[in-house]
XYZ file of C-alpha atoms in Angstrom:
523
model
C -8.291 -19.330 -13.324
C -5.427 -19.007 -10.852
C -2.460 -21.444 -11.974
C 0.556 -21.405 -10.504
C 2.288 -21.890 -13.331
C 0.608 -19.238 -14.663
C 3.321 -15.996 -14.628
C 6.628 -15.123 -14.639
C 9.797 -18.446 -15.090
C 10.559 -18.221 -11.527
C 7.492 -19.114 -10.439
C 6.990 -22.009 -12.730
C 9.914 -23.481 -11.426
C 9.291 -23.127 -8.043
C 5.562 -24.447 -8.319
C 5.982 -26.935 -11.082
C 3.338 -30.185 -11.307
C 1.083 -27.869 -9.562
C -2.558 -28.131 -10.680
C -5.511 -25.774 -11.307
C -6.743 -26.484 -7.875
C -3.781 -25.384 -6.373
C -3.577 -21.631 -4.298
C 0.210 -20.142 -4.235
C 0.741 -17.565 -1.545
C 3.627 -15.180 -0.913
C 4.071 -14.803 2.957
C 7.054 -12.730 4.757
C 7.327 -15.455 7.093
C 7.043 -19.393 7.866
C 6.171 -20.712 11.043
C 9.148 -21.957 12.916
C 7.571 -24.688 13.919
C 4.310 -27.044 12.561
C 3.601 -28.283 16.630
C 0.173 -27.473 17.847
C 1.542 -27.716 21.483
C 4.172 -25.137 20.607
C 1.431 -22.765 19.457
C 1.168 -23.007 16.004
C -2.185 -22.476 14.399
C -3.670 -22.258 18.279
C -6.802 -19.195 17.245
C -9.128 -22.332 16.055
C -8.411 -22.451 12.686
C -5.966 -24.596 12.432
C -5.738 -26.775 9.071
C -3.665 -29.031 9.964
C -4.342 -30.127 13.688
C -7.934 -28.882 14.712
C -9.343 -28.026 18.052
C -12.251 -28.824 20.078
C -13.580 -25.576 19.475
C -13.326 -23.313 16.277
C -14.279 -19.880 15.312
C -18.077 -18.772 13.659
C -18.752 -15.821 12.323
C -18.983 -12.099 10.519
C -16.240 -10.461 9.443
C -16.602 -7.493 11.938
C -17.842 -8.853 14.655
C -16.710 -11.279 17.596
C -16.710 -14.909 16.308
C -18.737 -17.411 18.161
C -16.643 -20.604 19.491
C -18.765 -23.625 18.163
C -18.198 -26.991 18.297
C -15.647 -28.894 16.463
C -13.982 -31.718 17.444
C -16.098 -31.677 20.829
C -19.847 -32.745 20.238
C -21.523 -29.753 22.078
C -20.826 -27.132 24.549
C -18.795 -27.632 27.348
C -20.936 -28.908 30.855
C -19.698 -26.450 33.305
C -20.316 -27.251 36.743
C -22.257 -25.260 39.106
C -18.853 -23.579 40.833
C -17.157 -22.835 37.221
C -14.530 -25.448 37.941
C -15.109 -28.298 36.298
C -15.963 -28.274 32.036
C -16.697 -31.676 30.602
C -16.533 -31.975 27.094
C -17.884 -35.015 25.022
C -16.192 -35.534 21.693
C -17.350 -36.296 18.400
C -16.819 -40.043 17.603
C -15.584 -41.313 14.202
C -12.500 -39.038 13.759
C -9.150 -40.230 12.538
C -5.998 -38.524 12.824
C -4.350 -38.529 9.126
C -2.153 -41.712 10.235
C -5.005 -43.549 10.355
C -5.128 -43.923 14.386
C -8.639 -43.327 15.746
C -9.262 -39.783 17.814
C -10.250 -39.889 21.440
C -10.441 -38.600 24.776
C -6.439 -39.666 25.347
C -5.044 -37.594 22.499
C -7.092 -34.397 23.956
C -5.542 -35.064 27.659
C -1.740 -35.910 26.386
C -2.021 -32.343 24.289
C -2.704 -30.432 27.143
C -1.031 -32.123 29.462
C 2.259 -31.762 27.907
C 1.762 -27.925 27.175
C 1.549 -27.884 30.940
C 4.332 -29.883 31.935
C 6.955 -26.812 32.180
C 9.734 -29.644 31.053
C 8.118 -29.052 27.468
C 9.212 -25.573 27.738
C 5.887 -25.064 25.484
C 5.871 -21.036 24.482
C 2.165 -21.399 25.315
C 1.548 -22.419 28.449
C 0.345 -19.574 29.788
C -2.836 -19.533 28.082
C -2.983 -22.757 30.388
C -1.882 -21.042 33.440
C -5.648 -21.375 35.311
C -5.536 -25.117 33.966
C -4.976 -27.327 37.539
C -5.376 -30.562 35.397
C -6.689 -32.473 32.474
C -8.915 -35.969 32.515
C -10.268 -38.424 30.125
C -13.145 -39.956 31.713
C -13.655 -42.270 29.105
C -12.892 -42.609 25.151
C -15.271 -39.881 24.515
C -15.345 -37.785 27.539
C -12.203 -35.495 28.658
C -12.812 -32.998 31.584
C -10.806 -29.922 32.634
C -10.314 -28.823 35.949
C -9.430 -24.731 36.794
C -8.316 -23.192 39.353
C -11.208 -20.510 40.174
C -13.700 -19.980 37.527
C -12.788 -18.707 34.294
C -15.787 -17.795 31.814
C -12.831 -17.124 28.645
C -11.166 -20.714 29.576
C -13.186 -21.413 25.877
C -10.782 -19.562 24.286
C -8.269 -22.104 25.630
C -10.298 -24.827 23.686
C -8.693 -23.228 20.568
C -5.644 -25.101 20.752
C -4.441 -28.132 17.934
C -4.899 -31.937 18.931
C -2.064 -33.675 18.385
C -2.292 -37.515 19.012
C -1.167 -38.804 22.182
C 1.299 -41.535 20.842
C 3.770 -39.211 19.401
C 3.748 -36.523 22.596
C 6.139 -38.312 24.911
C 6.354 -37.138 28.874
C 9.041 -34.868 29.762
C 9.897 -34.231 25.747
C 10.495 -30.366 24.957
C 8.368 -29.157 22.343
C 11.582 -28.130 20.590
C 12.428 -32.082 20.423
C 9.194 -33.218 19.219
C 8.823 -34.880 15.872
C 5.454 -32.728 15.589
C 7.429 -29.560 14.735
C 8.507 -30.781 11.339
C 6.101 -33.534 10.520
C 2.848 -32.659 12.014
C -0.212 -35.384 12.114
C -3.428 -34.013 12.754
C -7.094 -34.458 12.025
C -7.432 -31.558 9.796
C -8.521 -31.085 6.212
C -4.780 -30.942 4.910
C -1.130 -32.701 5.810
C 2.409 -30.842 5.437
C 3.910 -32.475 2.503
C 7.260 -30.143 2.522
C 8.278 -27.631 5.061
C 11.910 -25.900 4.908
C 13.442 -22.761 4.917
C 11.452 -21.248 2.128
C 8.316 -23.097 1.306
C 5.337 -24.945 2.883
C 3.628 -27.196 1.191
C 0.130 -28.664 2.416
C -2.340 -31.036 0.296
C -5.867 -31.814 0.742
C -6.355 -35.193 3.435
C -7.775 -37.650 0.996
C -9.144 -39.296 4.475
C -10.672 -36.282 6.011
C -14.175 -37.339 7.552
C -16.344 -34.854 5.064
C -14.304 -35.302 2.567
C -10.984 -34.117 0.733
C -10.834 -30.234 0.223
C -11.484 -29.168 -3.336
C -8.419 -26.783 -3.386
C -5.965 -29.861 -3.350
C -2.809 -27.899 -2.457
C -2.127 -24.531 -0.731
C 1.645 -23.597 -1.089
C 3.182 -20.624 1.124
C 6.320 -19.005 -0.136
C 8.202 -17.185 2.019
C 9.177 -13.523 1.219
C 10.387 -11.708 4.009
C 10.759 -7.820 1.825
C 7.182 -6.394 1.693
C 7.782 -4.592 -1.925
C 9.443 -7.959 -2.866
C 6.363 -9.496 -1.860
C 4.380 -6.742 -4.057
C 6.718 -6.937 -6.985
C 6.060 -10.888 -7.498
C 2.274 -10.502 -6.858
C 2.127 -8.008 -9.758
C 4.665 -10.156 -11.986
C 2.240 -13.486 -12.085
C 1.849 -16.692 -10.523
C 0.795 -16.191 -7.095
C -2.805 -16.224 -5.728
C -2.052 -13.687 -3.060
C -0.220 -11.685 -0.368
C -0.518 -10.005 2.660
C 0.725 -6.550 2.603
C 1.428 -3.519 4.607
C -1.126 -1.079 4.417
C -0.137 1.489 1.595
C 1.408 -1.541 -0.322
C -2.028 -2.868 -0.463
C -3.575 0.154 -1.431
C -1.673 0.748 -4.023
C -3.225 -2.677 -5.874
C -6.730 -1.172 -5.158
C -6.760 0.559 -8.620
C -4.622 -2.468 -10.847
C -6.811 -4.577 -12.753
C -7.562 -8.291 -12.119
C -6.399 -7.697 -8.054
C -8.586 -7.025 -5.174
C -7.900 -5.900 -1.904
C -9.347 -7.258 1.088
C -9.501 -5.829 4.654
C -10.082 -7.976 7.436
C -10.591 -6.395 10.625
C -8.536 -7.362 13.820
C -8.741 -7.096 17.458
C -4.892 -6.425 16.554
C -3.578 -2.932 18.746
C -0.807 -1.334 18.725
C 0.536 1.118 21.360
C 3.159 1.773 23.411
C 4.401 1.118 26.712
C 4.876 4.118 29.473
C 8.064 3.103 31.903
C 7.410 2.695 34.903
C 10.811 3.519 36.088
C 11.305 6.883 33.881
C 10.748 10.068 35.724
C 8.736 11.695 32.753
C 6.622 8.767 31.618
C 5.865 7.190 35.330
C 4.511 10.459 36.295
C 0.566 9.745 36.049
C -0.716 13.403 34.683
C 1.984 12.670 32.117
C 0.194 9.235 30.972
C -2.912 11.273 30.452
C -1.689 14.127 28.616
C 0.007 12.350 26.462
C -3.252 10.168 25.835
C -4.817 13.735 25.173
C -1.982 14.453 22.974
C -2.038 12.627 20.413
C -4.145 12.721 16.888
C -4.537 8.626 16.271
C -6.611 9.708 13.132
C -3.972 11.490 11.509
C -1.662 8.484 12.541
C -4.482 6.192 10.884
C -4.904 8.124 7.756
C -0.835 8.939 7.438
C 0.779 5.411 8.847
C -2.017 3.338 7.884
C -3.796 4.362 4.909
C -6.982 4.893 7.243
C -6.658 1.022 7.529
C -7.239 0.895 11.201
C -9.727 2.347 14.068
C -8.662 4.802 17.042
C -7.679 2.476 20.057
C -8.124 3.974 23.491
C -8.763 1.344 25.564
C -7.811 -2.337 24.879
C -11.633 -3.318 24.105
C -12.414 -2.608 20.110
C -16.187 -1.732 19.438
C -16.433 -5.597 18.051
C -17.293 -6.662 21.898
C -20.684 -5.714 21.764
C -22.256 -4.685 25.129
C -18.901 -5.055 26.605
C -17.681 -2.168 24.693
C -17.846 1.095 26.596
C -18.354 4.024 23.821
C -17.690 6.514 26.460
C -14.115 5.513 27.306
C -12.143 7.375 24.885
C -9.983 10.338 24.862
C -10.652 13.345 23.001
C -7.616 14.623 20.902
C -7.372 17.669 23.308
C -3.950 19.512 22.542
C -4.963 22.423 25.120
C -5.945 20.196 28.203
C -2.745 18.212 27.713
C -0.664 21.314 27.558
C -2.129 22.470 30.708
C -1.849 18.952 32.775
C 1.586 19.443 31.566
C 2.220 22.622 32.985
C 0.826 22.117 36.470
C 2.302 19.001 36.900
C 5.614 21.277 36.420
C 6.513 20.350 32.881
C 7.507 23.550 31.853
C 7.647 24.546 28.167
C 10.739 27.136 27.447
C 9.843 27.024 23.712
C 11.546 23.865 23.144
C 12.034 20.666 25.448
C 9.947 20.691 28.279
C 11.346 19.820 31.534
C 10.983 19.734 35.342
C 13.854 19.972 38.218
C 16.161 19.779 35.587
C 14.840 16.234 33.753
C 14.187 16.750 30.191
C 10.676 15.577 28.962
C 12.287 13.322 27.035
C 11.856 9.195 26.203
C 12.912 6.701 24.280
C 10.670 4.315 21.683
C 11.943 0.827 20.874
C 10.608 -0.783 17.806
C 11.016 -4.388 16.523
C 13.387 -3.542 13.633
C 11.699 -5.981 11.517
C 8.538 -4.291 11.348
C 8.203 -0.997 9.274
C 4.807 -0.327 10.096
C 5.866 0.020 14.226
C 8.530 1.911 12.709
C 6.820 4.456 10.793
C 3.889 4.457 13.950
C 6.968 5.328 15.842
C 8.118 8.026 13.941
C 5.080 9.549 13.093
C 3.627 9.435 17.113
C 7.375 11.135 18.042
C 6.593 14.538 15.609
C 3.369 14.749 17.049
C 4.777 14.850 20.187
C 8.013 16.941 19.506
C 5.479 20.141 18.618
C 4.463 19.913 22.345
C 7.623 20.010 23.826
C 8.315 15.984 24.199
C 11.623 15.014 22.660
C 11.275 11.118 21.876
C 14.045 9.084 20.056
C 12.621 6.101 18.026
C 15.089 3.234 18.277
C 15.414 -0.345 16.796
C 15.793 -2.853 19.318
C 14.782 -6.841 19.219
C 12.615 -8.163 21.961
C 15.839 -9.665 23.290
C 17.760 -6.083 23.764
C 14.060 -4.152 24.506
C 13.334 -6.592 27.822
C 15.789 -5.819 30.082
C 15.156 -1.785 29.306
C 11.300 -2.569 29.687
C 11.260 -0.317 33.216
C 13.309 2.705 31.273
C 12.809 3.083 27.804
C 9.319 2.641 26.245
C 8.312 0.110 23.470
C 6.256 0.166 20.658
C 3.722 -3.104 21.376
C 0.613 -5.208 19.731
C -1.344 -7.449 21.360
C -4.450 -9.329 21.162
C -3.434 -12.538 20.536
C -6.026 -14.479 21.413
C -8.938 -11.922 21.384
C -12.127 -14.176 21.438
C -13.208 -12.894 25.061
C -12.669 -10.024 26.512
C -10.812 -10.997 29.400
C -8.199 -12.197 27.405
C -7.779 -9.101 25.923
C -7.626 -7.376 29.065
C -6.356 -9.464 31.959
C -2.982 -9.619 31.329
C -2.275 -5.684 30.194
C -4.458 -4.552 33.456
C -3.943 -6.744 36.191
C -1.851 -5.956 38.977
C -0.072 -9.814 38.724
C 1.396 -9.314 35.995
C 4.222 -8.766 34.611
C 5.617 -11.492 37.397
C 2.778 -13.663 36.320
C 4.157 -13.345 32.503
C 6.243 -11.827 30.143
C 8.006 -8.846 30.505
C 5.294 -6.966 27.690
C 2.209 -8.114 30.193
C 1.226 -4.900 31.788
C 4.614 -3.407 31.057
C 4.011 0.039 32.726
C 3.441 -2.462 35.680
C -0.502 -0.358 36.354
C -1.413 -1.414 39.882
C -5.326 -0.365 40.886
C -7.556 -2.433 43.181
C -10.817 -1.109 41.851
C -9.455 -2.248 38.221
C -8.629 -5.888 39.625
C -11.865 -6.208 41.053
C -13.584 -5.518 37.918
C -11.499 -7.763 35.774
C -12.313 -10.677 38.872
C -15.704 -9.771 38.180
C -15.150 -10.393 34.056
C -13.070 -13.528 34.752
C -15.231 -15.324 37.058
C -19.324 -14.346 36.754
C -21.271 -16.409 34.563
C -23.905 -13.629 34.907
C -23.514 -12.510 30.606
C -24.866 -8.918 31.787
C -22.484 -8.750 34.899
C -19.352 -9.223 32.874
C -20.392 -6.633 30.421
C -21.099 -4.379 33.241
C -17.338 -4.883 34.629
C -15.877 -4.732 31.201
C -17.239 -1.517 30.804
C -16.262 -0.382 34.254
C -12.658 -1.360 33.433
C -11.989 0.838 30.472
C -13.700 3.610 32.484
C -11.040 3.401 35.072
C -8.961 2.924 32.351
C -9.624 6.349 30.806
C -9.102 8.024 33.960
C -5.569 6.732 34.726
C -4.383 4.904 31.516
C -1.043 2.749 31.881
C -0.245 3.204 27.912
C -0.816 5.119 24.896
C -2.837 2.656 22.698
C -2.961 4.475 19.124
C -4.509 2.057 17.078
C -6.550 -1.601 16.294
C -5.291 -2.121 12.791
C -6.813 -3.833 10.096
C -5.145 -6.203 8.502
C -4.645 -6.174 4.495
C -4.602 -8.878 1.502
C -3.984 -8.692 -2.198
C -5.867 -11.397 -3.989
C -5.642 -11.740 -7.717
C -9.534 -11.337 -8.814
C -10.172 -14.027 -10.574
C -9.962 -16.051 -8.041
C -13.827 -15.573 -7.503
C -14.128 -16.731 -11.148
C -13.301 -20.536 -10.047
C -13.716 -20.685 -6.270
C -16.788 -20.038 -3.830
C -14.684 -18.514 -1.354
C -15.496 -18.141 2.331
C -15.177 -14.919 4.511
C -12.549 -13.568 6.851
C -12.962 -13.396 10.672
C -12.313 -10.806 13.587
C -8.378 -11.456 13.228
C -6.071 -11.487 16.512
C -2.150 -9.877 16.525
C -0.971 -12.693 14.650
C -2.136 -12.597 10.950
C -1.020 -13.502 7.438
C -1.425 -15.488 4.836
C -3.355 -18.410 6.944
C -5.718 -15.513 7.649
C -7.751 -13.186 5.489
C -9.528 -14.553 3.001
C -7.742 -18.057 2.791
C -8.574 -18.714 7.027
C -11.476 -21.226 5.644
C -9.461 -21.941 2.480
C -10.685 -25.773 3.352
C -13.850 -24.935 2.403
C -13.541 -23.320 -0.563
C -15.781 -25.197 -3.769
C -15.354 -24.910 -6.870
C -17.597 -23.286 -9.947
């Protein structure tokens, strides 16, 4: 049985009172803030605040978006403007006040209104406005058609008396003491713990695991240290960390695979990596498999393109690059890189460039490292450099930066749009299309994706777009990484667990195999 105050003193004294239905888990970080119109929980699983739509579905393949607080799919009108959505009736947020058509309108209303300052309104940024038509009937209104706008369904209800007009999200009582209409309410949330415990009023019922406590732990072989001492459920872990558990009795590891890529960016405003034969060769370059095996513990698939082979008929299998040493060496060479047997150069510029890295994260670190000696045997010199996201933004044009993405990857176009699309980065952040790629065959195609309701015809642009892609790529994409959990085993010996999901950039221990940890049962 998995007690938390089974184990070591410590954590008995941290999780004392705690019951067998309880589930302890040891995460490097806590959200900063609880406030579904700040972002948090916002991929449709959220167990606090729930959505209209949530994800359904295998573990390596793209989740359907099914109904859950709405009561059916969305009626679309026949230009793609207009989606009306009727709710399910009978819901109760956990303060007792009745769910309706208001509370859905105030939410996304106020991650609109840019006086909220809301870090997600961007995934709103086709939204022209938000109605409720009557209790039960809300009704969004885009811009130009949008197919993926479901994915922006995915986003926590948060009732509409305690979102005030004008309020920052950074002011609003919702970031420490959240009320949703989810299977579980934040009983503590500081610096180091968060505490949630089963709704008692949740419309099918209380969850059988009663409490689910995260403990924050920012040092990964801290993380793996308490694991392996006792009285934790579980842990997510870097990739060797986790392997190293795959042998110790009474753990299991548990790979979840993730639309979750990392790569890096190509300046735009360096003479060596702006240079377009350059791009390519160094896409030809580099061996992601021995990256995959050495970095990640083979925990991860070869990224070329954005799209991961989980999109289906969207996927293009023939948009790859082959790890081709000799054809990069000679793009090299006649686009005047010249090899004298140590740095290449051209008119007296070094083939040289710099990778930032978010010093908090070994695992861009070590990608870092590892792509920089592949590159050094072939006459690149790269220096691999920590720098925040603060310090790496103005340097975006110069230096380049080791990136994920795929943070909300439950349609293709929003894995694609914003990396490939000549708008941006003035339409976004400074890490949307950062090697600022420019091509007016590639926008057409990813119009196409964004605005056909023709299934067939948005697979047939998809794929178009990562054959461009292929022929003049904007960034070295190494990797989609799978994401890993330790679980102590005998979990399975007093739970029916449920499954993990297709996983976007942001992971942890509200992912993996405790995403659906509200409908766990007991044995």
């Amino acid at each position: 049985m998995i007690l938390a105050s089974v184990g070591c003193q410590d954590a008995t004294e941290r999780t004392a009172g705690s019951q067998s239905s309880d589930v302890v888990l040891l995460t490097p970080a806590l959200p900063e803030t609880l406030n579904p119109l700040a972002g948090f929980d916002n991929n449709g699983t959220g167990k606090i605040n729930e959505s209209l739509y949530t994800l359904d579905g295998a573990p390596d393949s793209l989740p359907d978006l099914v109904p859950l607080l709405a009561d059916g799919e969305p009626q679309i009108s026949e230009d793609g403007l207009r989606w009306k959505i009727t709710l399910n009736r009978g819901i109760s947020f956990s303060d007792g006040s009745s769910f309706d058509a208001g509370d859905v309108a105030a939410s996304y209303r106020a991650i609109l209104d840019p006086a909220s300052a809301s870090p997600i309104a961007g995934v709103l940024e086709n939204l022209e406005s938000v109605t409720s038509l009557d209790e039960h009937t809300v009704e969004f209104t885009l811009k130009e058609p949008q197919v993926s706008f479901k994915t922006a369904l995915l986003i926590g209800i948060a009732p509409e008396e305690l979102i005030h007009e004008s309020e920052p999200v950074s002011a609003s009582s919702l970031n420490r003491t959240p009320v949703g209409t989810g299977p579980y309410t934040a009983q503590k949330f500081d610096s180091s713990q968060l505490v949630l415990t089963a709704n008692p009023d949740y419309r099918s019922g209380a969850p059988e695991v009663s409490r689910v406590v995260y403990e924050q732990s920012a040092d990964d072989n801290a993380r793996s240290q308490a694991l392996a001492g006792g009285g934790y459920t579980g842990t997510v872990l870097p990739p060797r960390l986790a392997a190293s558990f795959a042998d110790r009795e009474g753990f299991e590891v548990v790979t979840a695979t993730s639309a979750d890529w990392r790569g890096i960016s190509l300046p735009a405003d360096h003479p060596f990596t702006s240079d377009p034969s350059v791009r390519l060769a160094l896409n030809l370059l580099v061996d992601r498999q021995a990256l995959i095996d050495g970095v990640l513990a083979g925990s991860g698939r070869p990224a070329y393109t954005f799209v991961p082979a989980q999109y289906g008929k969207a996927y293009n299998p023939d948009a790859v690059f082959a790890h081709d040493p000799q054809q990069a060496d000679e793009l090299l060479e006649k686009a005047g890189w010249i090899s004298d047997g140590a740095v290449r150069s051209k008119d007296g510029q070094a083939a040289a460039f710099t990778i930032m890295y978010n010093p908090g994260d070994t695992l861009r670190r070590d990608l870092s490292l590892a792509l920089a000696a592949q590159l050094k045997e072939h006459g690149i010199a790269v220096e691999v450099l920590p720098a925040t996201f603060d310090e790496a933004e103005p340097r975006i044009g110069t230096d380049a930066l080791m990136l994920g993405g795929g943070d909300t990857p439950y349609d293709v176009d929003t894995q694609l749009y914003k990396m490939l699309h000549s708008s941006y980065p003035e339409d976004g952040a400074y890490y949307d299309n950062p090697s600022r790629y420019a091509d007016a065959a590639m926008d057409r195609q990813l119009h196409i994706g964004r605005t056909s309701t023709d299934p067939a015809a948005r697979d047939a642009a998809y794929r178009k777009v990562q054959e461009l892609y292929v022929k003049q790529p904007s960034m070295l994409l190494l990797a989609f990484t799978d994401h890993n959990y330790v679980q102590r085993s005998d979990v399975h010996q007093m739970w029916n667990t449920a499954g993990t999901l297709l996983e976007p950039h942001d992971h942890g221990t509200a992912w993996g195999p405790w995403v659906k940890i509200g409908q766990w049962t007991g044995k």
